[in-house]
Coordinates of C-alpha atoms in Angstrom, one line a residue:
Chain A
M1 CA 0.0 0.0 0.0
N2 CA 1.1 3.5 -0.8
I3 CA 0.4 5.5 2.3
Y4 CA 0.9 9.3 2.6
V5 CA 0.6 11.4 5.7
L6 CA 0.0 15.2 5.7
M7 CA 2.0 16.7 8.6
K8 CA 2.2 20.2 10.0
R9 CA 4.8 21.7 12.3
T10 CA 3.0 23.6 15.2
F11 CA 3.7 25.4 18.4
D12 CA 4.0 23.2 21.4
T13 CA 0.7 23.1 23.3
E14 CA 2.4 24.5 26.4
E15 CA 3.6 27.6 24.6
K16 CA 2.1 31.0 25.4
I17 CA 1.3 33.2 22.4
V18 CA 3.2 36.5 22.1
I19 CA 2.3 39.0 19.4
E20 CA 4.9 41.4 17.9
D21 CA 4.1 43.8 15.1
G22 CA 0.7 42.2 14.4
R23 CA 2.3 38.7 14.0
I24 CA 2.7 35.8 16.3
E25 CA 6.3 35.7 17.6
E26 CA 7.9 32.4 16.7
E27 CA 11.3 33.2 18.1
G28 CA 12.3 31.0 21.0
A29 CA 9.0 28.9 20.8
E30 CA 9.2 25.1 21.0
F31 CA 7.7 23.4 17.9
I32 CA 6.3 19.9 17.7
I33 CA 4.5 17.7 15.2
N34 CA 0.8 18.7 15.3
P35 CA -0.5 16.2 17.9
Y36 CA -3.3 15.0 15.6
D37 CA -0.8 14.4 12.8
E38 CA 1.1 12.2 15.3
Y39 CA -1.9 9.9 15.3
A40 CA -1.9 9.9 11.5
I41 CA 1.8 9.0 11.4
E42 CA 1.4 6.2 14.0
E43 CA -1.6 4.7 12.2
A44 CA 0.2 4.9 8.8
I45 CA 3.1 2.9 10.3
Q46 CA 0.8 0.3 11.8
L47 CA -1.1 -0.1 8.6
R48 CA 2.1 -0.5 6.6
D49 CA 3.4 -3.1 9.0
E50 CA 0.2 -5.0 8.6
H51 CA -0.4 -4.7 4.8
G52 CA 3.1 -3.9 3.5
G53 CA 4.0 -0.9 1.4
E54 CA 5.5 2.5 2.2
V55 CA 4.8 5.5 4.3
T56 CA 5.7 9.0 3.0
V57 CA 5.2 12.0 5.2
V58 CA 4.6 15.3 3.5
T59 CA 4.8 18.8 4.9
I60 CA 4.6 22.3 3.6
G61 CA 6.7 24.9 5.4
N62 CA 10.3 26.1 5.7
E63 CA 13.6 24.4 6.5
E64 CA 12.8 24.3 10.2
A65 CA 10.2 21.6 9.5
E66 CA 13.0 19.2 8.6
K67 CA 13.3 18.4 12.4
Q68 CA 9.7 17.2 12.6
L69 CA 10.0 15.2 9.4
R70 CA 13.1 13.5 10.8
T71 CA 11.1 12.7 14.0
A72 CA 8.4 11.1 11.7
L73 CA 11.1 9.1 10.0
A74 CA 12.5 8.0 13.4
M75 CA 9.0 6.8 14.4
G76 CA 9.1 4.6 11.3
A77 CA 8.0 6.4 8.2
D78 CA 10.0 5.5 5.1
K79 CA 10.3 8.8 3.2
A80 CA 9.7 12.4 3.8
V81 CA 9.0 15.4 1.6
L82 CA 9.4 19.0 2.4
I83 CA 7.6 21.4 0.1
N84 CA 9.5 24.6 1.0
T85 CA 7.4 27.7 0.4
E86 CA 9.6 30.1 2.4
D87 CA 10.9 32.0 -0.7
D88 CA 7.6 31.9 -2.6
L89 CA 4.7 32.5 -0.4
E90 CA 4.1 35.7 1.7
E91 CA 0.6 34.6 2.7
S92 CA -1.2 31.4 2.3
D93 CA -4.5 29.9 3.4
Q94 CA -6.2 26.5 3.2
Y95 CA -6.9 27.0 -0.5
S96 CA -3.2 27.6 -1.2
T97 CA -2.1 24.6 0.8
T98 CA -4.6 22.4 -0.9
K99 CA -3.6 23.6 -4.4
I100 CA 0.1 22.7 -3.6
L101 CA -0.9 19.3 -2.3
E102 CA -3.1 18.7 -5.3
A103 CA -0.2 19.4 -7.6
F104 CA 2.1 17.2 -5.5
F105 CA -0.3 14.2 -5.7
E106 CA -1.0 14.6 -9.4
D107 CA 1.6 12.1 -10.5
K108 CA 1.6 10.0 -7.3
E109 CA -0.1 6.6 -6.8
Y110 CA -1.8 6.6 -3.4
D111 CA -4.1 4.2 -1.6
L112 CA -4.5 6.0 1.6
I113 CA -3.8 9.6 2.7
L114 CA -3.9 10.3 6.4
A115 CA -3.9 13.7 8.2
G116 CA -4.7 15.2 11.6
N117 CA -8.4 16.2 11.9
V118 CA -7.3 19.7 12.8
A119 CA -4.0 21.5 13.5
I120 CA -3.8 23.0 16.9
D121 CA -2.7 26.4 15.6
N122 CA -5.1 27.5 12.9
A123 CA -7.6 24.8 13.6
S124 CA -9.7 25.1 10.5
G125 CA -9.6 21.4 9.6
Q126 CA -10.2 22.3 6.0
V127 CA -7.2 20.9 4.1
G128 CA -8.0 17.2 4.3
P129 CA -11.6 17.5 2.9
R130 CA -10.5 20.2 0.5
L131 CA -7.7 17.9 -0.9
A132 CA -9.9 14.8 -1.1
E133 CA -12.4 16.9 -3.2
R134 CA -9.7 18.0 -5.6
L135 CA -8.4 14.5 -5.9
G136 CA -11.9 13.1 -6.4
I137 CA -11.6 10.5 -3.6
P138 CA -13.9 9.9 -0.6
Y139 CA -12.9 11.1 2.8
V140 CA -13.8 10.4 6.4
T141 CA -12.9 12.8 9.2
T142 CA -12.2 12.4 12.9
I143 CA -11.6 8.6 12.7
T144 CA -10.9 6.6 15.9
D145 CA -10.5 3.2 14.3
I146 CA -9.7 1.8 10.8
T147 CA -9.6 -1.7 9.4
I148 CA -8.5 -2.3 5.8
D149 CA -9.7 -5.5 4.0
G150 CA -8.6 -5.6 0.4
E151 CA -10.2 -2.5 -1.2
S152 CA -12.8 -2.2 1.6
V153 CA -12.3 0.0 4.6
H154 CA -14.2 -0.2 7.9
I155 CA -14.0 2.9 10.0
E156 CA -15.2 4.2 13.3
R157 CA -15.4 7.9 13.7
D158 CA -16.1 10.3 16.5
V159 CA -19.1 12.5 15.9
E160 CA -19.4 14.9 18.8
G161 CA -19.0 12.0 21.3
D162 CA -21.1 9.4 19.4
V163 CA -19.5 6.6 17.4
E164 CA -20.4 6.2 13.7
K165 CA -19.4 3.1 11.8
V166 CA -18.6 3.8 8.2
D167 CA -17.9 1.5 5.3
T168 CA -15.9 2.9 2.4
S169 CA -13.2 2.0 -0.1
L170 CA -9.7 2.8 -1.2
P171 CA -8.3 5.2 -2.4
L172 CA -9.3 7.2 0.6
L173 CA -8.4 10.2 2.7
V174 CA -9.0 10.1 6.5
T175 CA -8.4 12.6 9.2
C176 CA -7.4 11.3 12.7
Q177 CA -8.9 11.9 16.1
Q178 CA -7.6 11.4 19.5
G179 CA -8.2 7.8 20.7
L180 CA -7.1 6.3 17.3
N181 CA -3.9 5.0 18.8
E182 CA -1.0 5.8 21.1
P183 CA 1.8 7.4 19.1
R184 CA 5.2 5.8 19.7
Y185 CA 8.3 7.7 20.8
P186 CA 11.1 7.3 18.3
S187 CA 13.6 4.7 19.5
L188 CA 17.3 5.3 19.5
P189 CA 17.9 2.9 16.5
G190 CA 15.0 4.6 14.8
I191 CA 16.6 8.0 15.3
M192 CA 19.9 6.6 13.8
K193 CA 18.1 5.1 10.8
A194 CA 16.1 8.3 10.2
K195 CA 19.3 10.2 9.4
K196 CA 19.8 8.0 6.3
K197 CA 16.2 7.9 5.1
P198 CA 15.3 10.0 2.0
L199 CA 14.1 13.5 2.7
E200 CA 13.2 15.2 -0.5
E201 CA 12.9 19.0 -0.7
L202 CA 10.7 20.6 -3.3
E203 CA 9.6 24.2 -4.2
I204 CA 6.3 25.1 -5.8
D205 CA 8.2 25.7 -9.0
D206 CA 9.0 22.0 -9.1
L207 CA 5.2 21.3 -9.0
D208 CA 4.7 23.6 -12.0
L209 CA 3.0 26.2 -9.8
D210 CA 3.7 29.9 -9.5
E211 CA 2.7 32.3 -6.9
D212 CA -0.5 33.3 -8.7
D213 CA -1.8 29.8 -8.7
V214 CA -1.7 29.5 -5.0
E215 CA -2.9 33.0 -4.1
P216 CA -5.0 32.7 -1.0
K217 CA -8.8 33.4 -1.0
T218 CA -8.8 34.9 2.5
K219 CA -6.9 37.6 4.1
T220 CA -5.8 38.1 7.8
L221 CA -6.4 41.6 8.9
D222 CA -5.4 41.4 12.5
V223 CA -4.1 39.1 15.2
F224 CA -4.8 39.9 18.8
L225 CA -4.8 38.4 22.3
P226 CA -8.0 38.0 24.2
P227 CA -8.4 40.2 27.2
E228 CA -6.6 38.7 30.1
R229 CA -8.9 37.0 32.6
E230 CA -8.6 38.4 36.1
A231 CA -8.5 36.1 39.0
G232 CA -11.8 36.4 40.7
K233 CA -13.1 35.8 44.2
I234 CA -11.9 32.9 46.4
L235 CA -14.7 32.2 48.8
E236 CA -14.0 31.7 52.5
G237 CA -15.5 30.2 55.6
E238 CA -17.1 26.8 56.2
I239 CA -17.6 24.7 53.0
D240 CA -21.3 24.6 53.5
D241 CA -21.5 28.4 53.7
Q242 CA -19.1 28.7 50.7
V243 CA -21.4 26.5 48.6
K244 CA -24.5 28.6 49.6
E245 CA -22.6 31.8 48.8
L246 CA -21.5 30.4 45.4
V247 CA -25.0 29.4 44.4
S248 CA -26.2 32.9 45.4
L249 CA -23.4 34.6 43.4
L250 CA -24.0 32.4 40.3
R251 CA -27.7 33.3 40.5
S252 CA -27.7 37.0 41.4
E253 CA -24.3 38.3 40.3
A254 CA -23.3 36.1 37.4
K255 CA -26.8 35.3 36.4
V256 CA -25.9 31.9 34.9
I257 CA -28.3 29.7 36.9
Chain B
M1 CA -26.4 46.6 -0.8
G2 CA -28.3 43.7 0.5
K3 CA -26.8 40.2 -0.1
K4 CA -28.4 36.9 -0.5
I5 CA -27.2 34.5 2.1
L6 CA -27.8 30.8 2.3
V7 CA -28.0 29.1 5.7
F8 CA -27.6 25.4 6.2
G9 CA -29.6 24.4 9.2
E10 CA -29.0 21.1 11.1
V11 CA -31.5 18.6 12.3
R12 CA -30.8 16.3 15.2
D13 CA -33.4 13.9 16.6
G14 CA -36.1 15.5 14.6
A15 CA -35.4 19.0 15.9
L16 CA -33.3 21.9 14.7
R17 CA -30.1 22.4 16.5
N18 CA -29.8 25.8 18.2
V19 CA -26.7 26.7 16.1
S20 CA -29.1 26.7 13.0
F21 CA -30.8 29.8 14.5
E22 CA -27.5 31.4 15.4
A23 CA -26.5 30.9 11.7
V24 CA -29.6 32.7 10.6
A25 CA -28.7 35.6 12.9
A26 CA -25.2 35.7 11.5
A27 CA -26.6 35.6 8.0
R28 CA -28.9 38.6 8.8
K29 CA -25.8 40.6 9.9
I30 CA -24.0 39.9 6.6
S31 CA -27.1 40.1 4.4
E32 CA -28.2 43.5 5.8
D33 CA -31.5 44.1 4.0
G34 CA -30.9 41.2 1.6
E35 CA -32.6 37.8 1.5
I36 CA -31.9 34.8 3.8
V37 CA -32.6 31.4 2.4
A38 CA -32.5 28.5 4.8
A39 CA -31.8 25.0 3.5
L40 CA -32.4 21.7 5.4
F41 CA -31.4 18.2 4.4
G42 CA -32.7 14.9 5.8
D43 CA -34.9 11.9 5.2
G44 CA -38.1 12.9 7.0
N45 CA -40.6 15.6 6.4
L46 CA -38.7 18.8 6.9
E47 CA -41.3 21.4 5.8
E48 CA -42.4 22.2 9.4
L49 CA -38.8 22.7 10.4
G50 CA -38.4 25.0 7.3
N51 CA -41.1 27.2 8.8
E52 CA -39.2 27.2 12.1
M53 CA -36.1 28.6 10.3
I54 CA -38.4 31.4 9.0
Y55 CA -39.7 32.1 12.5
Y56 CA -36.1 32.7 13.5
G57 CA -35.4 35.1 10.7
A58 CA -35.0 33.3 7.4
D59 CA -37.1 34.8 4.5
R60 CA -37.8 31.4 2.9
A61 CA -36.6 27.8 3.1
V62 CA -35.7 25.0 0.7
V63 CA -35.7 21.4 2.0
V64 CA -34.2 18.4 0.3
Q65 CA -35.7 15.1 1.5
H66 CA -34.2 11.8 0.5
E67 CA -33.7 8.4 2.1
N68 CA -30.0 8.7 1.5
L69 CA -29.9 11.8 3.6
K70 CA -31.0 10.0 6.8
N71 CA -27.4 10.1 8.1
Y72 CA -25.0 12.8 7.3
T73 CA -22.4 11.8 4.7
S74 CA -20.1 14.4 3.0
E75 CA -21.1 13.1 -0.4
G76 CA -24.8 12.9 0.1
Y77 CA -25.1 16.3 1.8
A78 CA -22.7 17.8 -0.8
Q79 CA -25.0 16.7 -3.6
A80 CA -28.0 18.2 -1.9
A81 CA -26.0 21.4 -1.0
M82 CA -24.6 21.9 -4.5
A83 CA -28.1 21.5 -6.0
V84 CA -29.4 24.3 -3.8
I85 CA -26.3 26.5 -4.3
E86 CA -26.7 26.2 -8.1
D87 CA -30.4 27.1 -7.9
E88 CA -29.9 30.0 -5.5
N89 CA -26.5 31.4 -6.6
P90 CA -26.0 33.1 -3.2
D91 CA -23.5 35.7 -2.2
G92 CA -22.7 33.9 1.0
L93 CA -23.2 30.7 2.9
I94 CA -23.3 30.1 6.7
M95 CA -23.4 26.9 8.7
G96 CA -22.7 25.9 12.3
H97 CA -19.1 24.8 13.1
T98 CA -20.4 21.3 14.1
A99 CA -19.2 17.8 13.2
A100 CA -21.3 18.1 9.9
G101 CA -20.3 21.7 9.3
K102 CA -16.6 21.0 9.7
D103 CA -16.8 18.0 7.4
L104 CA -19.0 19.4 4.6
T105 CA -18.0 23.1 4.2
P106 CA -14.3 22.5 3.1
K107 CA -15.6 20.1 0.4
L108 CA -18.0 22.7 -0.9
A109 CA -15.4 25.5 -0.6
S110 CA -13.0 23.4 -2.6
R111 CA -15.6 22.6 -5.3
L112 CA -16.5 26.3 -5.5
E113 CA -12.9 27.4 -5.4
S114 CA -13.9 29.7 -2.6
G115 CA -12.3 31.0 0.6
L116 CA -13.9 29.7 3.8
I117 CA -13.6 31.0 7.4
S118 CA -14.0 28.2 9.9
D119 CA -15.2 28.6 13.4
A120 CA -16.1 32.3 13.5
T121 CA -17.1 33.7 16.8
D122 CA -18.1 37.2 15.6
I123 CA -19.0 39.0 12.4
E124 CA -18.8 42.7 11.7
V125 CA -19.8 44.5 8.6
D126 CA -17.4 47.4 7.8
G127 CA -18.6 49.2 4.7
D128 CA -18.3 46.6 1.9
H129 CA -16.2 44.3 4.0
V130 CA -17.4 41.5 6.1
V131 CA -14.9 40.8 8.8
F132 CA -14.9 37.5 10.7
T133 CA -13.3 37.0 14.1
R134 CA -12.1 33.5 14.9
P135 CA -9.9 31.9 17.6
I136 CA -6.5 30.5 16.8
Y137 CA -4.3 28.4 19.0
S138 CA -7.5 27.2 20.7
G139 CA -8.4 30.7 21.9
K140 CA -4.9 31.7 23.1
A141 CA -5.2 34.4 20.4
F142 CA -7.8 35.6 17.9
E143 CA -7.6 36.7 14.3
K144 CA -9.8 38.9 12.1
K145 CA -10.2 37.6 8.5
M146 CA -12.0 38.4 5.4
I147 CA -12.7 36.5 2.2
T148 CA -11.0 37.9 -0.9
E149 CA -12.4 35.5 -3.4
G150 CA -15.5 33.4 -3.6
L151 CA -18.6 33.3 -1.4
L152 CA -18.9 35.0 2.0
F153 CA -18.5 31.5 3.4
A154 CA -18.1 30.7 7.1
T155 CA -18.9 28.3 9.8
I156 CA -19.9 29.8 13.2
R157 CA -19.0 28.4 16.6
P158 CA -22.1 27.4 18.6
N159 CA -23.0 29.6 21.6
N160 CA -21.3 32.8 20.4
I161 CA -23.7 34.6 18.1
A162 CA -27.1 35.2 19.7
P163 CA -30.1 33.9 17.7
L164 CA -32.9 36.4 16.8
D165 CA -36.1 36.2 18.7
R166 CA -38.6 33.6 17.5
D167 CA -41.5 35.3 15.8
D168 CA -44.2 32.8 14.6
S169 CA -46.1 35.6 12.8
R170 CA -43.3 35.5 10.2
S171 CA -44.1 33.5 7.0
G172 CA -42.3 32.6 3.9
E173 CA -42.2 30.0 1.2
V174 CA -41.0 26.5 2.1
A175 CA -40.0 24.7 -1.2
V176 CA -39.2 21.1 -1.5
K177 CA -36.4 20.5 -3.9
D178 CA -36.0 17.1 -5.6
V179 CA -32.4 15.9 -5.7
D180 CA -31.4 12.3 -6.5
I181 CA -28.8 11.5 -3.9
K182 CA -26.8 8.6 -5.4
D183 CA -23.4 6.9 -5.9
L184 CA -22.3 7.3 -2.3
R185 CA -18.9 5.9 -1.7
T186 CA -19.2 6.1 2.1
V187 CA -22.0 4.4 3.9
I188 CA -23.0 4.8 7.6
K189 CA -23.6 1.2 8.9
D190 CA -24.4 2.2 12.5
V191 CA -24.4 5.0 15.0
I192 CA -23.7 4.2 18.6
R193 CA -25.0 6.9 20.9
K194 CA -22.7 7.6 23.7
T195 CA -23.7 11.1 24.6
T196 CA -26.4 11.5 27.3
D197 CA -29.7 13.1 26.4
G198 CA -28.2 15.0 23.5
V199 CA -26.3 17.7 25.4
D200 CA -23.2 18.1 23.3
L201 CA -20.1 19.7 24.8
S202 CA -19.7 22.3 22.1
E203 CA -23.3 23.5 22.5
A204 CA -23.7 23.0 26.2
K205 CA -24.6 26.1 28.3
V206 CA -23.1 24.6 31.4
I207 CA -20.1 22.3 31.6
V208 CA -18.9 20.4 34.7
A209 CA -15.4 19.3 34.0
G210 CA -13.1 16.9 36.0
G211 CA -9.4 16.6 36.2
R212 CA -6.9 14.3 37.8
G213 CA -8.4 15.2 41.1
V214 CA -11.4 13.1 40.2
K215 CA -9.1 10.1 40.8
S216 CA -11.2 7.4 39.0
A217 CA -14.0 6.7 36.5
E218 CA -16.4 6.4 39.5
G219 CA -15.2 9.8 40.7
F220 CA -17.0 11.4 37.8
E221 CA -20.4 10.4 39.2
P222 CA -20.9 13.4 41.5
L223 CA -19.9 15.6 38.5
E224 CA -22.5 13.9 36.3
E225 CA -25.1 14.5 39.0
L226 CA -24.2 18.2 39.2
A227 CA -24.3 18.5 35.4
E228 CA -27.7 16.8 35.4
V229 CA -29.3 19.3 37.8
L230 CA -27.9 22.2 35.7
G231 CA -28.9 20.7 32.4
G232 CA -25.3 20.6 31.3
A233 CA -22.7 18.3 30.0
V234 CA -19.6 16.7 31.6
G235 CA -16.1 17.4 30.3
A236 CA -12.6 16.5 31.3
S237 CA -9.0 17.6 31.3
R238 CA -6.3 15.8 29.4
G239 CA -5.0 14.5 32.7
A240 CA -8.2 12.7 33.5
C241 CA -8.5 11.3 29.9
D242 CA -4.8 10.1 29.9
A243 CA -5.3 8.5 33.3
G244 CA -8.2 6.5 31.7
Y245 CA -11.0 8.0 34.0
C246 CA -13.1 8.9 31.0
D247 CA -13.4 8.8 27.2
Y248 CA -11.2 11.1 25.0
S249 CA -14.4 12.5 23.5
L250 CA -14.9 14.5 26.7
Q251 CA -11.4 16.1 26.6
I252 CA -11.4 19.9 26.7
G253 CA -8.2 21.8 25.8
Q254 CA -5.9 22.6 22.9
T255 CA -6.0 18.9 22.0
G256 CA -9.7 18.1 22.5
K257 CA -12.6 20.4 22.4
V258 CA -12.7 24.1 22.7
V259 CA -15.8 25.3 24.6
T260 CA -17.4 28.5 25.5
P261 CA -20.4 27.8 27.8
D262 CA -22.1 30.3 30.0
L263 CA -20.9 28.4 33.1
Y264 CA -17.8 26.2 33.4
I265 CA -17.2 24.4 36.7
A266 CA -13.7 23.0 36.9
C267 CA -13.4 20.3 39.5
G268 CA -10.0 19.0 40.5
I269 CA -8.4 20.6 37.5
S270 CA -5.0 22.2 38.0
G271 CA -5.2 24.5 35.0
A272 CA -2.4 23.6 32.6
I273 CA -2.0 26.1 29.7
Q274 CA -3.2 23.4 27.3
H275 CA -6.5 23.1 29.2
L276 CA -7.0 26.8 29.7
A277 CA -6.8 27.2 26.0
G278 CA -9.9 25.1 25.6
M279 CA -12.1 26.8 28.2
S280 CA -10.9 30.2 29.3
N281 CA -13.3 32.0 27.0
S282 CA -16.2 30.6 29.0
K283 CA -18.4 33.3 30.3
V284 CA -18.2 32.4 34.0
I285 CA -15.7 30.0 35.5
V286 CA -15.9 28.3 38.8
A287 CA -12.9 26.4 40.2
I288 CA -13.1 23.8 42.9
N289 CA -9.6 22.5 43.9
K290 CA -7.9 21.3 47.1
D291 CA -4.7 23.2 46.1
P292 CA -5.1 26.9 46.8
E293 CA -2.0 27.5 44.5
A294 CA -3.7 25.8 41.5
N295 CA -3.4 27.8 38.3
I296 CA -7.1 27.4 37.6
F297 CA -7.9 29.9 40.3
N298 CA -6.1 32.6 38.2
V299 CA -8.8 32.4 35.5
A300 CA -11.8 31.6 37.8
D301 CA -14.5 34.1 38.6
Y302 CA -15.3 32.2 41.8
G303 CA -13.2 29.7 43.6
I304 CA -13.7 27.2 46.4
V305 CA -10.6 25.7 48.0
G306 CA -11.7 22.3 49.1
D307 CA -12.1 18.6 48.3
L308 CA -14.4 18.2 45.2
F309 CA -15.9 15.1 46.7
D310 CA -17.1 17.3 49.6
V311 CA -18.0 20.4 47.6
V312 CA -19.6 19.0 44.5
P313 CA -22.4 16.9 46.1
K314 CA -23.2 19.9 48.4
L315 CA -23.4 22.2 45.4
T316 CA -25.7 19.7 43.6
E317 CA -28.0 19.7 46.7
E318 CA -28.0 23.4 47.0
I319 CA -28.9 23.9 43.3
K320 CA -31.6 21.2 43.5
K321 CA -33.2 23.2 46.4
L322 CA -33.0 26.3 44.4
K323 CA -34.7 24.7 41.4
E324 CA -37.4 23.2 43.6
N325 CA -38.2 26.6 45.1
A326 CA -38.2 28.4 41.8

C-alpha cells in the first residue's frame, strides 16, 4: 500500500502566544508535530506493518520543518517530503495549501492519505476534505478506528462523542482523532536510521505552480490576544457556607443559573 | 447593498439544533437588507422545520428530503447542498461549526474554489467588507479575517452569536427540492449513541469538568449529578483522559474540544495552559480544587478551596433546592 501522511509543524501546546508587530512571535518557541498528525503517522506505520508498502510524510513549510520530518522518519515512516514555500509565499491559506498538495499528488499513486483532523494552531480542519475533493476521492474525518480488508475499509469515527461506523473503499483520505492510537516515541535505533532515510525538498516551482496559482482566497487583517482574565473571588469560611454563597453569586451576580 | 445568504440548518433527533438559528442571525448581519434562504437536508418531512427557520429570521426555506440523507455523509449532503447552491446562486453561505459543518464546508469551498472562514465567533460589517473573528491556538489568540475571493462563506462556533427572537407571525415559502442522492462511496452502517440526552459539549450552556483530582472513573459520578441538575454536559481535562478516567471525546483543551459555555465548573483541574486554551473564553468560570495555588484559580471568577468530593455533592443539593423553590 502506498500511504501518505500530511503533517504540520506547530507550536507546542504548552507555549504561550506573544504578538509582535501584528504577528505571532515564533522566536524561541518550541515546535512539535501537530498532535493530531502524530496519530496519523502512527496509524500509517501500523497499517504499513500489517499490509506492506511504504509511508511517505509530506509537509509544507520552511527548512525548520525538517526536524519534525526526521522525527516522523524516526518513528518509522519510510520517506519524507518538504515542500519549502519560504521564498515563494508571503501569505497562504487552506486554498493555497490544498492547491500545492493537489499538484504534489498529481503524479503519485496513493491508496490512503492520512492527516490530523485539525491543526492546533489555525484549527480550520479544511485541508483534508478540500484535498480529497480536488483528488476526487472519498474522505472520512475524525476517525478513531480503521480496518482495511482488500479494497474495503471499515472505519469508526467520533461524531461529537457518538461513534459512527462507516464503510468505504480505497483510495481514501482520512483525518485522525484522539483515541485512534497511542503514538510511539522514536527509538534510538529509529533516530539513527532516520538520518539515512530519504528527505526530498521541493519548491512550488517543481510542482509547476507559480505564486498566482496559490494565491489565498482569504486575508488576515489582524491578530490579537483575548483580554486577560482576572483572578476572581476565592470564597472563604465553612464549606457549607461557601457552597451557599457560590449558588447565590451564580444566581444574582453572574446570572448563569 | 443587501446580499443573498444561504444558511444550512442542522436537524438532530427531529429538531433543529440551536446553532441553526444562530447561523440565521449571523446571515442577517451579513445580508443587511438582503434575503436569507434556509436549507435543510434529511430523510423525513422537513417542511415544518423549514417554517421554524423562518420564525427565527429566514425569509424562505428550501428542503431536500431523500432516504440517502438519513445520516450525514459528506457526499450525500454535498450533492443536496450543491443543487441548492446552483439554484440560488447566493452571495454567502453560513453553517454551524459542528461535526457536519466542519466536514461538509471545506468540500464545498474546494468545489466552488472559494475561501472559507471556519469557526467564526463574531462577524462585523465594515462598509463593503465582512470581517470574521475566529480563535486561533484554541483561543490563546484571535484573528480577524475576510474572504477575498468566492462566497462569503463561514462556519460559526455554537453559543457565540445570539439567535434572533422567535416570531411565529413571520411567514415565507418552504419549497421542496428534488435531488437524486446517489453513488455514495461512504455508507454509515451504524451510529452508537454515547452522549447522554443530546447535550453536546460544544453546544452546552453549562459544563462540569473533572481533572486528575477526580481520581477514578467512578469519581465522575458526582460531577454527572451536578451536570444533570444544571442541564449541562460533563467534560474532562487531558490529565483525566490520559489516566483513563473517561473517554477522550470528553477532553477539553488545545487537544480536544474548545468550549465557550455560560458556566464552566472545573473540579480537581489544576489549569495547565493546554487546558485553559480550551475553556478560558467561557463566560463564567468556577474552580473547585484542594490546592489553593492551582493555576485554575487565576482564571476563575469564583473559587472554592476544598475537596471536590465534599463540595460538588453539596453544590448539587443546593442547586436542587433552588430549582425546587423556583
